Amino acid sequence: MDNNFGVYIHIPFCKQKCFYCDFPSFAGRERFIDSYLAALGRELELAAEKYGEQGRLKPATVYVGGGTPSLLALNQMEGLFAAIDKHINLDFVDEFTIEANPGTLTVDKLRLMKAAGVNRLSIGVQSLDDDCLKTIGRIHTAQEAVESVRLAQEKGFDNISIDLMYGLPGQTMETLKASVEKALTLDVQHISIYGLQLEEGTVFSRQQEMGKLQLPEDEQVEMMYDYITEVLPLNGYTRYEISNYALPGFESKHNCLYWQDVSYLGFGAGAHSYWQGSRYENPADIERYIGRISSGEILGYMEEQVREKEHMEEFCFLGLRMTSGIKKGKFKEVFNKDIHEVFGETIKEMKGKALLEETNTSLRLTKLGTKYGNVVFGAFII
């Protein structure tokens, strides 16, 4: 088996649930951490027996996300890394990322991460404006975010990504610009910037239903988008995916697997897997997950065998997220059909609206198409 696949490991614990977050993450459940990590180790063991070589998985990338992985106590983090090392052959791993939040990172945790082979940090900053951070439910200050990045750099991390958000309640062009300008002084290698999406079941969604959420006007959000997409490239960050910018050579290899139709295995509560044409999903509830793994189940249950039509749709709209676009040759290789046979009318329509452009080898969003990506993605649903 080749190692062209990724491994995602989910740590669903948080100090406080952010008001915009709909991920499977939970505050106030710390009492389950030890039993959860034991179940996670068992799930990795079962998967290594089934999918590995000589009892160990050989992925190209490992990504530990959350939740807040850096919330784990030092001894718990040691146990997690020991399980990863036992069941994953890190010699074959090109990129080993862990997410961390300001307010939970310490010198000792950073040293441990480094010793465990972590070579990329993703730090959840979201904003460098204190009022904005409070409004969205973050537990840290802007200064703590800056200090976390500086501390990681001092401890030898030279591949750091930070997350920022725009379109937030109370956010103005001035506060966004100040955050981005401050972020640019941090000299990180990767910046992800996301527009706020109101997801069902979140605090913000409930506030909006009650008429208590004051969001920037659509025109202002569009100005924020235009500013971001202009200023980051001017400072050396290449846009390689709709929401992601990197210095040359520092694109997220793990996330690119998702966008390029490559298999991945997900471990932990709520984790998803996509393996050889089938999708799997683990229970999102922590106690249910622990119980299922304790009974010897692996990779949750099969959610679906991906049908060809759905596979083609996903291949296209995930590929279009990348600035390199859909590789027409890869489409032909995977589906044994020319992409125009399936999506000819859609391609013609989107090109006519100046949302899509075509070369001999690819189909990709135009600058305008990138701005209105959801319109194009929806057009590729057959």
mmCIF file of C-alpha atoms in Angstrom:
data_model
loop_
_atom_site.group_PDB
_atom_site.id
_atom_site.type_symbol
_atom_site.label_atom_id
_atom_site.label_comp_id
_atom_site.label_asym_id
_atom_site.label_seq_id
_atom_site.Cartn_x
_atom_site.Cartn_y
_atom_site.Cartn_z
ATOM 1 C CA MET A 1 0.000 0.000 0.000
ATOM 2 C CA ASP A 2 1.364 3.433 -0.883
ATOM 3 C CA ASN A 3 1.293 6.236 1.655
ATOM 4 C CA ASN A 4 -0.676 8.730 -0.422
ATOM 5 C CA PHE A 5 -3.341 9.235 2.232
ATOM 6 C CA GLY A 6 -3.851 11.396 5.289
ATOM 7 C CA VAL A 7 -4.730 10.746 8.917
ATOM 8 C CA TYR A 8 -6.917 13.117 10.907
ATOM 9 C CA ILE A 9 -7.160 12.768 14.711
ATOM 10 C CA HIS A 10 -9.912 14.649 16.510
ATOM 11 C CA ILE A 11 -9.600 16.034 20.047
ATOM 12 C CA PRO A 12 -13.111 17.317 20.851
ATOM 13 C CA PHE A 13 -12.424 19.186 24.099
ATOM 14 C CA CYS A 14 -12.535 22.975 24.541
ATOM 15 C CA LYS A 15 -12.391 25.367 27.466
ATOM 16 C CA GLN A 16 -15.293 27.246 25.922
ATOM 17 C CA LYS A 17 -17.321 26.654 22.781
ATOM 18 C CA CYS A 18 -16.869 29.545 20.359
ATOM 19 C CA PHE A 19 -20.131 31.225 19.399
ATOM 20 C CA TYR A 20 -19.726 30.472 15.668
ATOM 21 C CA CYS A 21 -18.524 26.864 15.971
ATOM 22 C CA ASP A 22 -20.562 23.855 14.829
ATOM 23 C CA PHE A 23 -17.703 21.339 14.934
ATOM 24 C CA PRO A 24 -18.081 18.278 17.194
ATOM 25 C CA SER A 25 -16.370 19.908 20.165
ATOM 26 C CA PHE A 26 -17.464 20.252 23.776
ATOM 27 C CA ALA A 27 -16.700 22.426 26.786
ATOM 28 C CA GLY A 28 -16.880 21.105 30.348
ATOM 29 C CA ARG A 29 -16.227 17.458 29.386
ATOM 30 C CA GLU A 30 -12.660 17.234 30.660
ATOM 31 C CA ARG A 31 -13.559 14.273 32.895
ATOM 32 C CA PHE A 32 -13.725 12.124 29.755
ATOM 33 C CA ILE A 33 -10.296 13.037 28.371
ATOM 34 C CA ASP A 34 -8.360 10.042 29.747
ATOM 35 C CA SER A 35 -10.931 7.443 28.683
ATOM 36 C CA TYR A 36 -11.303 9.203 25.337
ATOM 37 C CA LEU A 37 -7.556 9.069 24.681
ATOM 38 C CA ALA A 38 -7.550 5.366 25.592
ATOM 39 C CA ALA A 39 -10.343 4.755 23.051
ATOM 40 C CA LEU A 40 -8.474 6.815 20.469
ATOM 41 C CA GLY A 41 -5.381 4.683 20.980
ATOM 42 C CA ARG A 42 -7.488 1.543 20.559
ATOM 43 C CA GLU A 43 -9.061 2.893 17.355
ATOM 44 C CA LEU A 44 -5.619 3.665 15.947
ATOM 45 C CA GLU A 45 -4.518 0.138 16.852
ATOM 46 C CA LEU A 46 -7.509 -1.452 15.104
ATOM 47 C CA ALA A 47 -6.978 0.664 12.002
ATOM 48 C CA ALA A 48 -3.252 -0.084 11.915
ATOM 49 C CA GLU A 49 -4.031 -3.804 12.005
ATOM 50 C CA LYS A 50 -6.521 -3.449 9.155
ATOM 51 C CA TYR A 51 -4.915 -0.821 6.911
ATOM 52 C CA GLY A 52 -1.296 -0.717 7.984
ATOM 53 C CA GLU A 53 1.887 -2.579 7.243
ATOM 54 C CA GLN A 54 3.485 -4.549 10.068
ATOM 55 C CA GLY A 55 0.898 -3.101 12.436
ATOM 56 C CA ARG A 56 1.527 0.566 11.624
ATOM 57 C CA LEU A 57 -0.127 3.055 9.297
ATOM 58 C CA LYS A 58 2.046 4.837 6.724
ATOM 59 C CA PRO A 59 0.258 8.106 5.846
ATOM 60 C CA ALA A 60 1.798 11.096 4.109
ATOM 61 C CA THR A 61 0.255 13.546 6.569
ATOM 62 C CA VAL A 62 -1.061 13.570 10.132
ATOM 63 C CA TYR A 63 -3.333 16.339 11.403
ATOM 64 C CA VAL A 64 -4.431 16.597 15.039
ATOM 65 C CA GLY A 65 -7.406 18.958 15.203
ATOM 66 C CA GLY A 66 -10.283 19.875 17.429
ATOM 67 C CA GLY A 67 -11.641 21.176 19.581
ATOM 68 C CA THR A 68 -8.441 22.304 21.224
ATOM 69 C CA PRO A 69 -5.668 19.687 21.200
ATOM 70 C CA SER A 70 -3.405 22.070 23.140
ATOM 71 C CA LEU A 71 -5.925 21.955 26.012
ATOM 72 C CA LEU A 72 -4.597 18.507 26.971
ATOM 73 C CA ALA A 73 -2.435 18.340 30.064
ATOM 74 C CA LEU A 74 1.217 17.536 29.458
ATOM 75 C CA ASN A 75 0.898 13.889 30.526
ATOM 76 C CA GLN A 76 -2.229 13.458 28.383
ATOM 77 C CA MET A 77 -0.438 14.936 25.397
ATOM 78 C CA GLU A 78 2.468 12.567 26.024
ATOM 79 C CA GLY A 79 0.031 9.643 25.945
ATOM 80 C CA LEU A 80 -1.525 10.864 22.693
ATOM 81 C CA PHE A 81 1.850 11.190 20.983
ATOM 82 C CA ALA A 82 2.933 7.779 22.290
ATOM 83 C CA ALA A 83 -0.171 6.201 20.718
ATOM 84 C CA ILE A 84 0.456 8.032 17.443
ATOM 85 C CA ASP A 85 4.070 6.886 17.355
ATOM 86 C CA LYS A 86 3.100 3.302 18.198
ATOM 87 C CA HIS A 87 0.504 2.938 15.446
ATOM 88 C CA ILE A 88 1.749 5.375 12.780
ATOM 89 C CA ASN A 89 5.144 5.123 11.128
ATOM 90 C CA LEU A 90 6.183 8.760 11.303
ATOM 91 C CA ASP A 91 9.197 8.103 9.081
ATOM 92 C CA PHE A 92 6.828 8.323 6.121
ATOM 93 C CA VAL A 93 4.949 11.402 7.348
ATOM 94 C CA ASP A 94 5.864 14.530 5.437
ATOM 95 C CA GLU A 95 3.666 16.931 7.415
ATOM 96 C CA PHE A 96 2.572 16.518 11.053
ATOM 97 C CA THR A 97 0.243 19.323 12.134
ATOM 98 C CA ILE A 98 -1.393 20.045 15.462
ATOM 99 C CA GLU A 99 -3.945 22.756 16.180
ATOM 100 C CA ALA A 100 -3.381 24.993 19.174
ATOM 101 C CA ASN A 101 -5.176 27.908 20.753
ATOM 102 C CA PRO A 102 -3.644 30.896 22.508
ATOM 103 C CA GLY A 103 -4.220 30.625 26.236
ATOM 104 C CA THR A 104 -3.478 26.876 26.230
ATOM 105 C CA LEU A 105 0.045 26.766 24.753
ATOM 106 C CA THR A 106 3.017 26.501 27.104
ATOM 107 C CA VAL A 107 6.766 26.141 26.646
ATOM 108 C CA ASP A 108 6.635 22.537 27.885
ATOM 109 C CA LYS A 109 3.825 21.610 25.469
ATOM 110 C CA LEU A 110 5.683 23.167 22.548
ATOM 111 C CA ARG A 111 8.843 21.251 23.475
ATOM 112 C CA LEU A 112 6.846 18.030 23.676
ATOM 113 C CA MET A 113 5.209 18.673 20.287
ATOM 114 C CA LYS A 114 8.605 19.298 18.738
ATOM 115 C CA ALA A 115 10.083 16.147 20.281
ATOM 116 C CA ALA A 116 7.097 14.107 19.045
ATOM 117 C CA GLY A 117 7.779 15.097 15.442
ATOM 118 C CA VAL A 118 5.199 17.848 14.974
ATOM 119 C CA ASN A 119 6.538 20.105 12.227
ATOM 120 C CA ARG A 120 3.552 22.378 11.618
ATOM 121 C CA LEU A 121 1.386 24.384 14.016
ATOM 122 C CA SER A 122 -2.051 25.785 13.242
ATOM 123 C CA ILE A 123 -2.871 28.493 15.780
ATOM 124 C CA GLY A 124 -6.449 29.702 16.124
ATOM 125 C CA VAL A 125 -6.128 33.481 16.313
ATOM 126 C CA GLN A 126 -9.396 34.519 14.548
ATOM 127 C CA SER A 127 -8.875 38.218 15.308
ATOM 128 C CA LEU A 128 -6.275 40.499 16.841
ATOM 129 C CA ASP A 129 -8.897 42.847 18.257
ATOM 130 C CA ASP A 130 -9.838 42.223 21.896
ATOM 131 C CA ASP A 131 -13.429 43.414 21.580
ATOM 132 C CA CYS A 132 -13.954 41.169 18.586
ATOM 133 C CA LEU A 133 -12.448 38.181 20.398
ATOM 134 C CA LYS A 134 -14.871 38.629 23.309
ATOM 135 C CA THR A 135 -17.811 38.998 20.934
ATOM 136 C CA ILE A 136 -17.099 35.645 19.243
ATOM 137 C CA GLY A 137 -16.448 33.762 22.493
ATOM 138 C CA ARG A 138 -12.688 33.299 22.350
ATOM 139 C CA ILE A 139 -10.855 32.705 25.637
ATOM 140 C CA HIS A 140 -7.701 34.642 24.774
ATOM 141 C CA THR A 141 -6.598 38.209 24.133
ATOM 142 C CA ALA A 142 -4.887 39.570 21.047
ATOM 143 C CA GLN A 143 -1.641 39.904 22.989
ATOM 144 C CA GLU A 144 -1.814 36.259 24.079
ATOM 145 C CA ALA A 145 -2.239 35.263 20.442
ATOM 146 C CA VAL A 146 0.854 37.255 19.452
ATOM 147 C CA GLU A 147 2.807 35.769 22.357
ATOM 148 C CA SER A 148 1.792 32.220 21.381
ATOM 149 C CA VAL A 149 3.107 32.685 17.850
ATOM 150 C CA ARG A 150 6.344 34.271 19.091
ATOM 151 C CA LEU A 151 6.828 31.487 21.655
ATOM 152 C CA ALA A 152 6.365 28.797 19.004
ATOM 153 C CA GLN A 153 8.889 30.532 16.770
ATOM 154 C CA GLU A 154 11.377 30.738 19.650
ATOM 155 C CA LYS A 155 10.988 26.980 20.196
ATOM 156 C CA GLY A 156 11.949 26.259 16.601
ATOM 157 C CA PHE A 157 8.654 26.017 14.744
ATOM 158 C CA ASP A 158 9.181 27.441 11.275
ATOM 159 C CA ASN A 159 5.917 26.306 9.672
ATOM 160 C CA ILE A 160 3.101 28.122 11.444
ATOM 161 C CA SER A 161 -0.403 28.813 10.206
ATOM 162 C CA ILE A 162 -2.866 31.209 11.799
ATOM 163 C CA ASP A 163 -6.629 31.483 11.303
ATOM 164 C CA LEU A 164 -8.400 34.813 10.896
ATOM 165 C CA MET A 165 -12.089 35.592 10.323
ATOM 166 C CA TYR A 166 -14.049 38.421 8.730
ATOM 167 C CA GLY A 167 -17.690 39.461 8.642
ATOM 168 C CA LEU A 168 -17.897 39.126 12.424
ATOM 169 C CA PRO A 169 -20.417 40.905 14.676
ATOM 170 C CA GLY A 170 -19.203 44.411 15.442
ATOM 171 C CA GLN A 171 -16.250 44.092 13.063
ATOM 172 C CA THR A 172 -15.485 47.081 10.852
ATOM 173 C CA MET A 173 -13.090 47.585 7.973
ATOM 174 C CA GLU A 174 -10.822 49.457 10.369
ATOM 175 C CA THR A 175 -10.688 46.660 12.952
ATOM 176 C CA LEU A 176 -10.211 44.018 10.252
ATOM 177 C CA LYS A 177 -7.388 45.970 8.637
ATOM 178 C CA ALA A 178 -5.694 46.440 12.011
ATOM 179 C CA SER A 179 -5.914 42.676 12.673
ATOM 180 C CA VAL A 180 -4.531 41.731 9.271
ATOM 181 C CA GLU A 181 -1.743 44.304 9.472
ATOM 182 C CA LYS A 182 -0.761 43.026 12.919
ATOM 183 C CA ALA A 183 -0.916 39.434 11.659
ATOM 184 C CA LEU A 184 1.458 40.301 8.822
ATOM 185 C CA THR A 185 4.082 41.418 11.355
ATOM 186 C CA LEU A 186 4.128 37.923 12.885
ATOM 187 C CA ASP A 187 6.033 36.443 9.917
ATOM 188 C CA VAL A 188 4.016 33.226 9.826
ATOM 189 C CA GLN A 189 4.150 30.959 6.792
ATOM 190 C CA HIS A 190 0.424 30.363 6.250
ATOM 191 C CA ILE A 191 -2.787 32.343 6.815
ATOM 192 C CA SER A 192 -6.325 30.961 6.564
ATOM 193 C CA ILE A 193 -9.081 33.575 6.414
ATOM 194 C CA TYR A 194 -12.726 32.590 6.673
ATOM 195 C CA GLY A 195 -15.894 34.598 6.288
ATOM 196 C CA LEU A 196 -18.381 34.000 9.089
ATOM 197 C CA GLN A 197 -20.981 31.351 8.270
ATOM 198 C CA LEU A 198 -24.014 31.115 10.525
ATOM 199 C CA GLU A 199 -24.357 27.421 11.257
ATOM 200 C CA GLU A 200 -27.440 25.829 12.769
ATOM 201 C CA GLY A 201 -27.190 25.079 16.476
ATOM 202 C CA THR A 202 -24.510 27.679 17.246
ATOM 203 C CA VAL A 203 -24.840 30.574 19.695
ATOM 204 C CA PHE A 204 -24.722 33.044 16.791
ATOM 205 C CA SER A 205 -27.494 31.199 14.968
ATOM 206 C CA ARG A 206 -29.734 31.421 18.039
ATOM 207 C CA GLN A 207 -28.868 35.090 18.519
ATOM 208 C CA GLN A 208 -29.823 35.814 14.926
ATOM 209 C CA GLU A 209 -33.162 34.030 15.347
ATOM 210 C CA MET A 210 -33.855 36.309 18.326
ATOM 211 C CA GLY A 211 -32.785 39.419 16.398
ATOM 212 C CA LYS A 212 -29.806 40.017 18.699
ATOM 213 C CA LEU A 213 -26.944 39.543 16.237
ATOM 214 C CA GLN A 214 -25.581 42.692 14.630
ATOM 215 C CA LEU A 215 -23.577 41.697 11.567
ATOM 216 C CA PRO A 216 -21.777 43.976 9.093
ATOM 217 C CA GLU A 217 -23.768 44.862 5.986
ATOM 218 C CA ASP A 218 -23.192 42.681 2.900
ATOM 219 C CA GLU A 219 -21.416 45.548 1.116
ATOM 220 C CA GLN A 220 -19.012 45.920 4.022
ATOM 221 C CA VAL A 221 -18.299 42.176 4.098
ATOM 222 C CA GLU A 222 -17.572 42.323 0.366
ATOM 223 C CA MET A 223 -15.128 45.177 0.974
ATOM 224 C CA MET A 224 -13.438 43.086 3.654
ATOM 225 C CA TYR A 225 -13.102 40.207 1.188
ATOM 226 C CA ASP A 226 -11.648 42.513 -1.474
ATOM 227 C CA TYR A 227 -9.144 43.953 0.990
ATOM 228 C CA ILE A 228 -7.966 40.513 2.154
ATOM 229 C CA THR A 229 -7.572 39.109 -1.347
ATOM 230 C CA GLU A 230 -5.506 42.144 -2.331
ATOM 231 C CA VAL A 231 -3.291 42.710 0.688
ATOM 232 C CA LEU A 232 -2.113 39.144 1.376
ATOM 233 C CA PRO A 233 -0.638 38.550 -2.112
ATOM 234 C CA LEU A 234 1.048 41.956 -1.888
ATOM 235 C CA ASN A 235 2.828 40.639 1.212
ATOM 236 C CA GLY A 236 4.044 37.426 -0.402
ATOM 237 C CA TYR A 237 1.190 35.070 0.467
ATOM 238 C CA THR A 238 -0.052 33.158 -2.556
ATOM 239 C CA ARG A 239 -3.693 32.203 -2.612
ATOM 240 C CA TYR A 240 -3.775 28.482 -3.375
ATOM 241 C CA GLU A 241 -7.319 27.742 -2.147
ATOM 242 C CA ILE A 242 -10.372 29.911 -1.642
ATOM 243 C CA SER A 243 -9.661 30.565 2.055
ATOM 244 C CA ASN A 244 -5.956 29.762 2.272
ATOM 245 C CA TYR A 245 -2.783 31.726 1.577
ATOM 246 C CA ALA A 246 0.794 30.572 1.975
ATOM 247 C CA LEU A 247 4.363 31.600 1.396
ATOM 248 C CA PRO A 248 5.790 29.496 -1.457
ATOM 249 C CA GLY A 249 6.245 25.886 -0.344
ATOM 250 C CA PHE A 250 4.128 26.185 2.800
ATOM 251 C CA GLU A 251 0.721 25.133 1.478
ATOM 252 C CA SER A 252 -1.108 22.720 3.806
ATOM 253 C CA LYS A 253 -0.290 19.296 2.389
ATOM 254 C CA HIS A 254 -2.902 17.618 4.552
ATOM 255 C CA ASN A 255 -5.780 19.863 3.524
ATOM 256 C CA CYS A 256 -4.769 19.574 -0.117
ATOM 257 C CA LEU A 257 -5.498 15.847 0.138
ATOM 258 C CA TYR A 258 -9.158 16.651 0.848
ATOM 259 C CA TRP A 259 -9.408 18.937 -2.163
ATOM 260 C CA GLN A 260 -7.602 16.554 -4.506
ATOM 261 C CA ASP A 261 -9.789 13.458 -4.067
ATOM 262 C CA VAL A 262 -7.239 11.529 -1.992
ATOM 263 C CA SER A 263 -8.182 9.004 0.706
ATOM 264 C CA TYR A 264 -7.981 9.866 4.396
ATOM 265 C CA LEU A 265 -8.696 8.111 7.676
ATOM 266 C CA GLY A 266 -10.343 10.009 10.535
ATOM 267 C CA PHE A 267 -10.063 9.004 14.190
ATOM 268 C CA GLY A 268 -12.015 10.235 17.187
ATOM 269 C CA ALA A 269 -15.546 11.411 17.941
ATOM 270 C CA GLY A 270 -17.276 12.843 14.876
ATOM 271 C CA ALA A 271 -14.322 12.101 12.586
ATOM 272 C CA HIS A 272 -14.981 11.221 8.946
ATOM 273 C CA SER A 273 -13.033 8.914 6.662
ATOM 274 C CA TYR A 274 -12.980 8.624 2.884
ATOM 275 C CA TRP A 275 -11.378 5.364 1.879
ATOM 276 C CA GLN A 276 -11.345 3.714 -1.541
ATOM 277 C CA GLY A 277 -14.667 5.141 -2.608
ATOM 278 C CA SER A 278 -16.557 4.752 0.675
ATOM 279 C CA ARG A 279 -17.301 7.230 3.447
ATOM 280 C CA TYR A 280 -17.292 6.441 7.133
ATOM 281 C CA GLU A 281 -18.345 8.499 10.118
ATOM 282 C CA ASN A 282 -17.723 8.074 13.835
ATOM 283 C CA PRO A 283 -20.367 8.988 16.437
ATOM 284 C CA ALA A 284 -20.001 12.644 17.458
ATOM 285 C CA ASP A 285 -21.042 12.022 21.068
ATOM 286 C CA ILE A 286 -17.951 11.421 23.209
ATOM 287 C CA GLU A 287 -19.461 8.734 25.465
ATOM 288 C CA ARG A 288 -21.014 6.891 22.530
ATOM 289 C CA TYR A 289 -17.700 6.987 20.677
ATOM 290 C CA ILE A 290 -15.836 5.557 23.678
ATOM 291 C CA GLY A 291 -18.431 2.800 24.022
ATOM 292 C CA ARG A 292 -18.327 1.881 20.332
ATOM 293 C CA ILE A 293 -14.533 1.670 20.227
ATOM 294 C CA SER A 294 -14.427 -0.277 23.509
ATOM 295 C CA SER A 295 -16.666 -2.885 21.873
ATOM 296 C CA GLY A 296 -14.115 -3.338 19.100
ATOM 297 C CA GLU A 297 -15.731 -1.369 16.276
ATOM 298 C CA ILE A 298 -13.528 0.402 13.770
ATOM 299 C CA LEU A 299 -14.096 3.554 11.757
ATOM 300 C CA GLY A 300 -17.658 4.004 12.926
ATOM 301 C CA TYR A 301 -20.094 2.807 10.296
ATOM 302 C CA MET A 302 -20.201 3.052 6.525
ATOM 303 C CA GLU A 303 -22.214 6.134 5.731
ATOM 304 C CA GLU A 304 -22.334 5.476 2.024
ATOM 305 C CA GLN A 305 -20.558 4.035 -0.954
ATOM 306 C CA VAL A 306 -20.012 7.167 -2.981
ATOM 307 C CA ARG A 307 -21.947 6.895 -6.226
ATOM 308 C CA GLU A 308 -20.289 7.988 -9.441
ATOM 309 C CA LYS A 309 -22.536 11.025 -9.916
ATOM 310 C CA GLU A 310 -21.791 12.314 -6.419
ATOM 311 C CA HIS A 311 -18.117 11.490 -6.825
ATOM 312 C CA MET A 312 -17.937 13.552 -10.029
ATOM 313 C CA GLU A 313 -19.748 16.474 -8.383
ATOM 314 C CA GLU A 314 -17.425 16.468 -5.378
ATOM 315 C CA PHE A 315 -14.362 16.015 -7.557
ATOM 316 C CA CYS A 316 -15.332 19.207 -9.388
ATOM 317 C CA PHE A 317 -16.382 21.538 -6.610
ATOM 318 C CA LEU A 318 -13.528 20.477 -4.331
ATOM 319 C CA GLY A 319 -11.073 20.851 -7.203
ATOM 320 C CA LEU A 320 -12.430 24.301 -7.971
ATOM 321 C CA ARG A 321 -11.611 25.393 -4.423
ATOM 322 C CA MET A 322 -7.953 25.197 -5.442
ATOM 323 C CA THR A 323 -6.598 28.011 -7.566
ATOM 324 C CA SER A 324 -5.023 25.348 -9.785
ATOM 325 C CA GLY A 325 -8.554 24.131 -10.497
ATOM 326 C CA ILE A 326 -9.858 20.851 -11.884
ATOM 327 C CA LYS A 327 -7.282 18.782 -13.742
ATOM 328 C CA LYS A 328 -9.104 17.580 -16.853
ATOM 329 C CA GLY A 329 -6.698 14.684 -17.338
ATOM 330 C CA LYS A 330 -7.246 13.489 -13.761
ATOM 331 C CA PHE A 331 -11.024 13.618 -14.285
ATOM 332 C CA LYS A 332 -10.636 11.421 -17.387
ATOM 333 C CA GLU A 333 -8.340 9.058 -15.500
ATOM 334 C CA VAL A 334 -10.743 8.667 -12.557
ATOM 335 C CA PHE A 335 -14.060 8.488 -14.430
ATOM 336 C CA ASN A 336 -13.018 7.382 -17.933
ATOM 337 C CA LYS A 337 -15.014 10.291 -19.353
ATOM 338 C CA ASP A 338 -14.151 13.690 -20.730
ATOM 339 C CA ILE A 339 -15.361 16.335 -18.303
ATOM 340 C CA HIS A 340 -17.271 18.047 -21.128
ATOM 341 C CA GLU A 341 -19.347 14.894 -21.634
ATOM 342 C CA VAL A 342 -20.731 15.326 -18.119
ATOM 343 C CA PHE A 343 -20.550 19.049 -17.408
ATOM 344 C CA GLY A 344 -20.378 20.612 -20.869
ATOM 345 C CA GLU A 345 -23.439 22.844 -20.448
ATOM 346 C CA THR A 346 -22.383 23.931 -16.963
ATOM 347 C CA ILE A 347 -18.888 24.792 -18.149
ATOM 348 C CA LYS A 348 -20.284 26.783 -21.065
ATOM 349 C CA GLU A 349 -22.672 28.700 -18.781
ATOM 350 C CA MET A 350 -20.032 29.495 -16.146
ATOM 351 C CA LYS A 351 -17.516 30.603 -18.768
ATOM 352 C CA GLY A 352 -20.213 32.792 -20.324
ATOM 353 C CA LYS A 353 -20.704 34.499 -16.957
ATOM 354 C CA ALA A 354 -16.923 35.022 -16.621
ATOM 355 C CA LEU A 355 -16.889 32.804 -13.495
ATOM 356 C CA LEU A 356 -14.834 29.989 -14.996
ATOM 357 C CA GLU A 357 -11.831 29.865 -17.314
ATOM 358 C CA GLU A 358 -10.389 26.923 -19.232
ATOM 359 C CA THR A 359 -6.904 25.975 -20.344
ATOM 360 C CA ASN A 360 -5.723 22.895 -22.225
ATOM 361 C CA THR A 361 -5.247 21.068 -18.938
ATOM 362 C CA SER A 362 -7.571 22.625 -16.358
ATOM 363 C CA LEU A 363 -10.775 24.409 -15.438
ATOM 364 C CA ARG A 364 -10.479 27.040 -12.738
ATOM 365 C CA LEU A 365 -12.355 29.904 -11.178
ATOM 366 C CA THR A 366 -11.734 33.398 -12.474
ATOM 367 C CA LYS A 367 -11.138 36.208 -10.005
ATOM 368 C CA LEU A 368 -14.866 36.933 -10.129
ATOM 369 C CA GLY A 369 -15.662 33.228 -9.851
ATOM 370 C CA THR A 370 -13.551 32.918 -6.730
ATOM 371 C CA LYS A 371 -15.567 35.720 -5.149
ATOM 372 C CA TYR A 372 -18.826 33.941 -5.952
ATOM 373 C CA GLY A 373 -17.527 30.403 -5.599
ATOM 374 C CA ASN A 374 -20.744 28.996 -4.150
ATOM 375 C CA VAL A 375 -22.583 29.931 -7.344
ATOM 376 C CA VAL A 376 -20.136 27.871 -9.404
ATOM 377 C CA PHE A 377 -20.051 24.962 -6.958
ATOM 378 C CA GLY A 378 -23.836 24.764 -7.023
ATOM 379 C CA ALA A 379 -23.802 24.689 -10.822
ATOM 380 C CA PHE A 380 -21.757 21.479 -10.726
ATOM 381 C CA ILE A 381 -24.484 19.626 -8.828
ATOM 382 C CA ILE A 382 -26.064 17.485 -11.512
#
